[in-house]
CSV table of C-alpha atoms (C1' of nucleotides) in Angstrom, one decimal:
chain,number,residue,atom,x,y,z
A,421,UNK,CA,0.0,0.0,0.0
A,422,UNK,CA,2.5,2.6,0.9
A,423,UNK,CA,3.6,4.4,-2.2
A,424,UNK,CA,5.8,7.5,-2.5
A,425,UNK,CA,3.6,9.9,-0.5
A,426,UNK,CA,3.0,7.5,2.3
A,427,UNK,CA,6.7,6.6,2.6
A,428,UNK,CA,7.7,10.3,2.4
A,429,UNK,CA,5.2,11.1,5.2
A,430,UNK,CA,6.5,8.4,7.4
A,431,UNK,CA,10.1,9.6,6.9
A,432,UNK,CA,9.2,13.2,7.6
A,433,UNK,CA,7.2,12.4,10.7
A,434,UNK,CA,9.9,10.3,12.2
A,435,UNK,CA,13.1,12.1,11.1
A,436,UNK,CA,13.0,14.9,13.8
A,437,UNK,CA,12.6,12.2,16.5
A,438,UNK,CA,15.2,9.6,15.4
A,439,UNK,CA,18.0,11.6,13.8
A,440,UNK,CA,20.8,11.8,16.3
A,441,UNK,CA,19.6,8.8,18.3
A,442,UNK,CA,21.7,5.8,18.9
A,443,UNK,CA,20.5,2.3,18.4
A,444,UNK,CA,20.9,0.4,21.7
A,445,UNK,CA,19.3,-2.9,21.0
A,446,UNK,CA,17.6,-4.8,18.1
A,447,UNK,CA,15.1,-7.6,18.4
A,448,UNK,CA,14.1,-9.6,15.4
A,449,UNK,CA,11.1,-11.5,16.5
A,450,UNK,CA,10.1,-12.8,13.1
A,451,UNK,CA,12.7,-12.9,10.3
A,452,UNK,CA,10.5,-14.6,7.7
A,453,UNK,CA,9.5,-11.6,5.6
A,454,UNK,CA,9.2,-11.8,1.8
A,455,UNK,CA,13.0,-11.8,1.9
A,456,UNK,CA,14.2,-13.3,5.1
A,457,UNK,CA,15.9,-10.8,7.4
A,458,UNK,CA,19.7,-11.5,7.3
A,459,UNK,CA,21.3,-13.1,10.4
A,460,UNK,CA,23.7,-10.2,10.8
A,461,UNK,CA,20.9,-7.5,10.5
A,462,UNK,CA,20.8,-6.8,14.3
A,463,UNK,CA,24.6,-6.7,14.6
A,464,UNK,CA,24.9,-4.2,11.8
A,465,UNK,CA,22.4,-1.8,13.5
A,466,UNK,CA,23.5,-2.3,17.1
A,467,UNK,CA,25.4,0.7,18.4
A,468,UNK,CA,25.0,2.8,15.3
A,469,UNK,CA,23.7,6.3,15.4
A,470,UNK,CA,21.0,7.4,12.9
A,471,UNK,CA,22.3,10.5,11.0
A,472,UNK,CA,19.4,11.0,8.5
A,473,UNK,CA,16.1,9.4,7.6
A,474,UNK,CA,14.7,9.8,4.1
A,475,UNK,CA,13.1,8.0,1.2
A,476,UNK,CA,14.1,6.5,-2.1
A,477,UNK,CA,11.2,5.4,-4.2
A,478,UNK,CA,9.0,3.4,-1.9
A,479,UNK,CA,11.9,2.5,0.4
A,480,UNK,CA,12.7,4.3,3.7
A,481,UNK,CA,16.4,4.9,4.0
A,482,UNK,CA,18.1,5.6,7.3
A,483,UNK,CA,21.7,6.8,7.0
A,484,UNK,CA,23.9,5.3,9.8
A,485,UNK,CA,27.0,6.8,11.3
A,486,UNK,CA,29.2,4.1,9.6
A,487,UNK,CA,27.9,5.2,6.2
A,488,UNK,CA,25.8,2.2,5.8
A,489,UNK,CA,22.1,2.4,5.0
A,490,UNK,CA,19.2,0.8,6.8
A,491,UNK,CA,16.5,0.1,4.2
A,492,UNK,CA,12.9,-0.5,5.1
A,493,UNK,CA,10.4,-1.5,2.4
A,494,UNK,CA,6.8,-1.8,3.7
A,495,UNK,CA,5.3,-4.1,1.1
A,496,UNK,CA,1.5,-3.9,1.3
A,497,UNK,CA,0.8,-3.8,5.0
A,498,UNK,CA,4.0,-2.7,6.7
A,499,UNK,CA,4.0,0.0,9.4
A,500,UNK,CA,7.1,1.7,10.7
A,501,UNK,CA,6.3,3.6,13.9
A,502,UNK,CA,7.9,5.1,17.0
A,503,UNK,CA,6.5,3.8,20.3
A,504,UNK,CA,7.1,4.8,23.9
A,505,UNK,CA,9.1,2.7,26.2
A,506,UNK,CA,6.1,1.3,28.0
A,507,UNK,CA,3.9,0.6,25.0
A,508,UNK,CA,2.7,-3.0,24.8
A,509,UNK,CA,3.8,-5.4,22.2
A,510,UNK,CA,1.2,-6.0,19.4
A,511,UNK,CA,0.5,-8.8,17.0
A,512,UNK,CA,2.7,-8.7,13.9
A,513,UNK,CA,5.5,-6.6,15.6
A,514,UNK,CA,8.3,-8.3,13.7
A,515,UNK,CA,11.3,-6.1,14.5
A,516,UNK,CA,11.9,-3.8,17.5
A,517,UNK,CA,14.7,-1.3,17.5
A,518,UNK,CA,15.4,0.4,20.9
A,519,UNK,CA,16.8,3.9,20.8
A,520,UNK,CA,18.9,5.7,23.4
A,521,UNK,CA,15.9,7.9,24.5
A,522,UNK,CA,14.0,4.7,25.5
A,523,UNK,CA,11.6,4.8,22.6
A,524,UNK,CA,11.4,2.1,20.0
A,525,UNK,CA,11.2,2.0,16.2
A,526,UNK,CA,8.8,-0.9,15.4
A,527,UNK,CA,8.3,-2.7,12.1
A,528,UNK,CA,4.9,-4.3,12.1
A,529,UNK,CA,3.5,-6.1,9.1
A,530,UNK,CA,0.4,-8.3,8.9
A,531,UNK,CA,1.2,-9.9,5.6
A,532,UNK,CA,5.0,-9.9,5.9
A,533,UNK,CA,5.6,-8.7,2.4
A,534,UNK,CA,8.1,-6.1,3.5
A,535,UNK,CA,11.9,-6.1,3.5
A,536,UNK,CA,14.5,-4.9,6.0
A,537,UNK,CA,18.2,-4.8,5.4
A,538,UNK,CA,21.4,-2.9,6.0
A,539,UNK,CA,23.7,-2.3,3.1
A,540,UNK,CA,26.7,-0.1,2.1
A,541,UNK,CA,26.0,3.3,0.6
A,542,UNK,CA,27.1,2.0,-2.8
A,543,UNK,CA,24.7,-0.9,-2.7
A,544,UNK,CA,21.6,1.2,-2.2
A,545,UNK,CA,20.8,1.8,-5.9
A,546,UNK,CA,21.0,-1.9,-6.7
A,547,UNK,CA,18.6,-2.6,-3.9
A,548,UNK,CA,16.0,0.1,-4.3
A,549,UNK,CA,16.3,0.5,-8.1
A,550,UNK,CA,17.7,3.1,-10.4
A,551,UNK,CA,14.4,4.5,-11.7
A,552,UNK,CA,13.7,8.2,-11.9
A,553,UNK,CA,12.2,10.0,-8.9
A,554,UNK,CA,8.9,11.4,-10.1
A,555,UNK,CA,9.4,14.7,-8.2
A,556,UNK,CA,13.0,15.3,-9.4
A,557,UNK,CA,13.6,18.2,-11.8
A,558,UNK,CA,15.2,15.9,-14.2
A,559,UNK,CA,12.0,13.8,-14.7
A,560,UNK,CA,10.7,15.9,-17.6
A,561,UNK,CA,8.1,15.0,-20.2
A,562,UNK,CA,10.7,14.5,-22.9
A,563,UNK,CA,12.6,12.1,-20.7
A,564,UNK,CA,9.5,9.9,-20.1
A,565,UNK,CA,8.6,10.2,-23.8
A,566,UNK,CA,12.0,8.8,-24.7
A,567,UNK,CA,11.7,6.0,-22.2
A,568,UNK,CA,8.3,5.1,-23.6
A,569,UNK,CA,9.3,5.3,-27.3
A,570,UNK,CA,8.4,2.2,-29.2
A,571,UNK,CA,6.9,0.5,-26.1
A,572,UNK,CA,3.5,-1.1,-26.4
A,573,UNK,CA,2.8,-1.6,-22.8
A,574,UNK,CA,-0.1,0.3,-21.1
A,575,UNK,CA,0.9,3.7,-19.9
A,576,UNK,CA,-0.3,2.7,-16.4
A,577,UNK,CA,2.1,-0.2,-16.3
A,578,UNK,CA,5.0,2.1,-17.4
A,579,UNK,CA,4.2,4.5,-14.6
A,580,UNK,CA,4.3,1.7,-12.1
A,581,UNK,CA,7.5,0.1,-13.4
A,582,UNK,CA,10.0,0.7,-10.6
A,583,UNK,CA,12.9,0.2,-13.0
A,584,UNK,CA,11.9,3.3,-14.9
A,585,UNK,CA,10.1,5.4,-12.3
A,586,UNK,CA,10.2,4.8,-8.6
A,587,UNK,CA,7.5,5.4,-6.0
A,588,UNK,CA,4.2,5.2,-8.1
A,589,UNK,CA,2.0,2.3,-7.2
A,590,UNK,CA,-1.5,1.2,-8.0
A,591,UNK,CA,-3.5,4.0,-6.3
A,592,UNK,CA,-1.5,7.0,-7.6
A,593,UNK,CA,-1.1,5.6,-11.1
A,594,UNK,CA,-4.9,5.7,-11.5
A,595,UNK,CA,-5.2,9.1,-9.9
A,596,UNK,CA,-2.3,10.6,-12.0
A,597,UNK,CA,-3.8,9.4,-15.2
A,598,UNK,CA,-7.2,10.8,-14.3
A,599,UNK,CA,-5.7,14.2,-13.7
A,600,UNK,CA,-3.8,13.9,-17.0
A,601,UNK,CA,-6.9,12.9,-18.9
A,602,UNK,CA,-5.2,9.8,-20.3
A,603,UNK,CA,-6.7,6.3,-20.3
A,604,UNK,CA,-4.7,3.8,-18.4
A,605,UNK,CA,-4.6,1.2,-21.2
A,606,UNK,CA,-3.2,3.6,-23.8
A,607,UNK,CA,0.0,2.2,-25.3
A,608,UNK,CA,2.9,4.1,-23.6
A,609,UNK,CA,4.7,4.6,-26.9
A,610,UNK,CA,1.7,6.3,-28.5
A,611,UNK,CA,1.2,9.2,-26.1
A,612,UNK,CA,1.7,12.6,-27.7
A,613,UNK,CA,4.2,15.2,-26.4
A,614,UNK,CA,1.2,17.2,-25.0
A,615,UNK,CA,0.0,14.1,-23.2
A,616,UNK,CA,3.4,13.5,-21.6
A,617,UNK,CA,3.4,17.1,-20.5
A,618,UNK,CA,0.0,16.5,-18.8
A,619,UNK,CA,1.1,13.2,-17.2
A,620,UNK,CA,4.2,14.8,-15.7
A,621,UNK,CA,2.3,17.8,-14.5
A,622,UNK,CA,-0.4,15.5,-13.0
A,623,UNK,CA,2.3,13.3,-11.4
A,624,UNK,CA,3.9,16.2,-9.6
A,625,UNK,CA,0.6,17.7,-8.5
A,626,UNK,CA,-1.0,14.5,-7.3
A,627,UNK,CA,2.1,13.4,-5.4
A,628,UNK,CA,2.7,16.8,-3.9
A,629,UNK,CA,-0.9,17.1,-2.8
A,630,UNK,CA,-0.9,13.6,-1.4
A,631,UNK,CA,2.3,14.4,0.6
A,632,UNK,CA,0.6,17.6,1.9
A,633,UNK,CA,-2.3,15.4,3.0
A,634,UNK,CA,-0.1,12.9,4.8
A,635,UNK,CA,-0.8,10.2,2.2
A,636,UNK,CA,-3.8,8.0,1.6
A,637,UNK,CA,-5.1,5.8,4.5
A,638,UNK,CA,-7.2,3.1,2.8
A,639,UNK,CA,-6.9,0.4,5.5
A,640,UNK,CA,-3.5,-0.2,6.9
A,641,UNK,CA,-1.4,2.9,6.3
A,642,UNK,CA,-0.5,5.2,9.1
A,643,UNK,CA,2.4,7.6,9.5
A,644,UNK,CA,5.3,7.2,12.0
A,645,UNK,CA,3.0,8.1,14.9
A,646,UNK,CA,0.1,6.0,13.6
A,647,UNK,CA,-1.8,9.1,12.4
A,648,UNK,CA,-4.1,8.7,9.3
A,649,UNK,CA,-3.5,10.4,6.0
A,650,UNK,CA,-6.4,12.2,4.3
A,651,UNK,CA,-5.6,12.1,0.6
A,652,UNK,CA,-8.1,9.2,0.2
A,653,UNK,CA,-10.8,11.9,0.5
A,654,UNK,CA,-9.4,13.5,-2.6
A,655,UNK,CA,-9.3,10.4,-4.7
A,656,UNK,CA,-11.0,11.0,-8.0
A,657,UNK,CA,-11.2,7.5,-9.4
A,658,UNK,CA,-9.5,4.9,-7.1
A,659,UNK,CA,-12.0,2.5,-5.6
A,660,UNK,CA,-14.9,4.6,-7.0
A,661,UNK,CA,-16.2,2.2,-9.6
A,662,UNK,CA,-19.8,3.1,-10.5
A,663,UNK,CA,-19.7,6.4,-8.7
A,664,UNK,CA,-20.2,9.5,-10.7
A,665,UNK,CA,-17.0,11.3,-12.0
A,666,UNK,CA,-16.5,14.4,-9.9
A,667,UNK,CA,-15.8,16.3,-13.0
A,668,UNK,CA,-18.5,15.2,-15.4
A,669,UNK,CA,-20.8,12.7,-13.6
A,670,UNK,CA,-20.1,9.7,-15.9
A,671,UNK,CA,-19.8,6.5,-13.8
A,672,UNK,CA,-16.2,5.6,-13.0
A,673,UNK,CA,-15.2,2.3,-14.6
A,674,UNK,CA,-12.8,-0.3,-13.4
A,675,UNK,CA,-10.6,-2.8,-15.3
A,676,UNK,CA,-7.6,-5.0,-14.8
A,677,UNK,CA,-4.5,-3.5,-16.3
A,678,UNK,CA,-1.2,-5.1,-16.0
A,679,UNK,CA,-2.7,-7.4,-13.4
A,680,UNK,CA,-4.0,-4.7,-11.1
A,681,UNK,CA,-7.4,-3.1,-10.5
A,682,UNK,CA,-7.5,0.2,-12.3
A,683,UNK,CA,-10.0,3.0,-12.3
A,684,UNK,CA,-10.8,5.7,-14.8
A,685,UNK,CA,-13.4,8.0,-16.2
A,686,UNK,CA,-14.3,7.0,-19.7
A,687,UNK,CA,-15.4,10.5,-20.6
A,688,UNK,CA,-12.6,12.6,-19.0
A,689,UNK,CA,-9.8,10.2,-20.1
A,690,UNK,CA,-9.0,9.5,-23.7
B,627,DC,C1',9.2,-7.8,-25.0
B,628,DG,C1',4.8,-8.0,-22.7
B,629,DC,C1',1.8,-10.4,-20.1
B,630,DA,C1',-0.8,-14.0,-17.9
B,631,DC,C1',0.0,-16.6,-14.0
B,632,DC,C1',1.8,-18.2,-9.9
B,633,DC,C1',3.9,-17.2,-5.3
B,634,DC,C1',4.8,-14.9,-0.7
B,635,DC,C1',0.8,-14.0,3.9
B,636,DT,C1',-3.1,-12.6,6.7
B,637,DG,C1',-7.4,-10.3,7.2
B,638,DC,C1',-11.7,-8.7,5.8
B,639,DC,C1',-15.9,-8.5,3.2
B,640,DG,C1',-19.8,-10.0,0.7
B,641,DG,C1',-22.6,-13.8,-0.8
B,642,DC,C1',-24.9,-17.9,0.1
C,317,DT,C1',-24.9,-16.9,12.2
C,318,DG,C1',-21.1,-19.3,9.8
C,319,DC,C1',-18.3,-20.7,6.2
C,320,DC,C1',-15.8,-19.8,2.0
C,321,DG,C1',-14.1,-17.6,-2.0
C,322,DG,C1',-12.2,-13.5,-3.7
C,323,DC,C1',-9.7,-9.6,-3.1
C,324,DA,C1',-6.1,-6.3,-1.1
C,325,DG,C1',-1.9,-0.6,-1.7
C,326,DG,C1',4.1,-4.6,-2.6
C,327,DG,C1',7.5,-7.3,-5.6
C,328,DG,C1',9.6,-11.4,-8.0
C,329,DG,C1',9.7,-15.5,-10.8
C,330,DT,C1',8.3,-18.5,-14.8
C,331,DG,C1',6.7,-19.7,-19.1
C,332,DC,C1',4.4,-18.6,-23.3
DNA sequence: CGCACCCCCTGCCGGC
DNA sequence: TGCCGGCAGGGGGTGC
């Protein structure tokens, strides 16, 4: 579930509280995530100080004082939250990281699709992918048009391909294409220059607005202090099948595109 | 190359 | 009320 805006919100909510803190103990209660947590995971964190907390694509990146990076990918249902010293343990708390102020960073994940690892700075790109950041200046319409040239896959699949563009998942792909007025099944290589301009503008606007709203809380997502986001209230198409388009009143349609449920307005999007 | 499937795992919801 | 199938925001793999 957590896409770029949710991961960004978690990083921003936690950074002021964890940057500068030293990791005093690490408890891996359940290592069997999608990728098993490495045996030396705890050792690599133990005693380190957190010098920065940010995001790359959908991955949380904590910079450690030995230059290594602690990467946290939340999968579908992962939560990464800060708890007080006395807070009780909860079901699906898989990793607990105790800080030197007595608080704990907790990785909780019902479905265990997440991923936690500690790698060297140089290895980060290989682990999180080398795709373009949607909000970076360099991610311009002509750049996406070039990546899409000659490709027959649906534009929605291209937006979600983390090898090309990082951070956009199933919710925001549908929302971005609505704002751009482009149907999700359009062949990526056949979008016009003007359409790429609209897609890039929509991408920035939707992701910026979603970050400003603290992300979308559909069911599991909460920020680093378990607060809800509110961007779900601004969704124009996601999970609105059959409801009237907020722009023109036409019922929103759904379809499966690239294996994922997809929502669009047949009138506003062409 | 693109996609249709399968997998990972648990919880929830709607239908019967 | 209770059971069961289908579905869920993530990614990765295989085979056609």
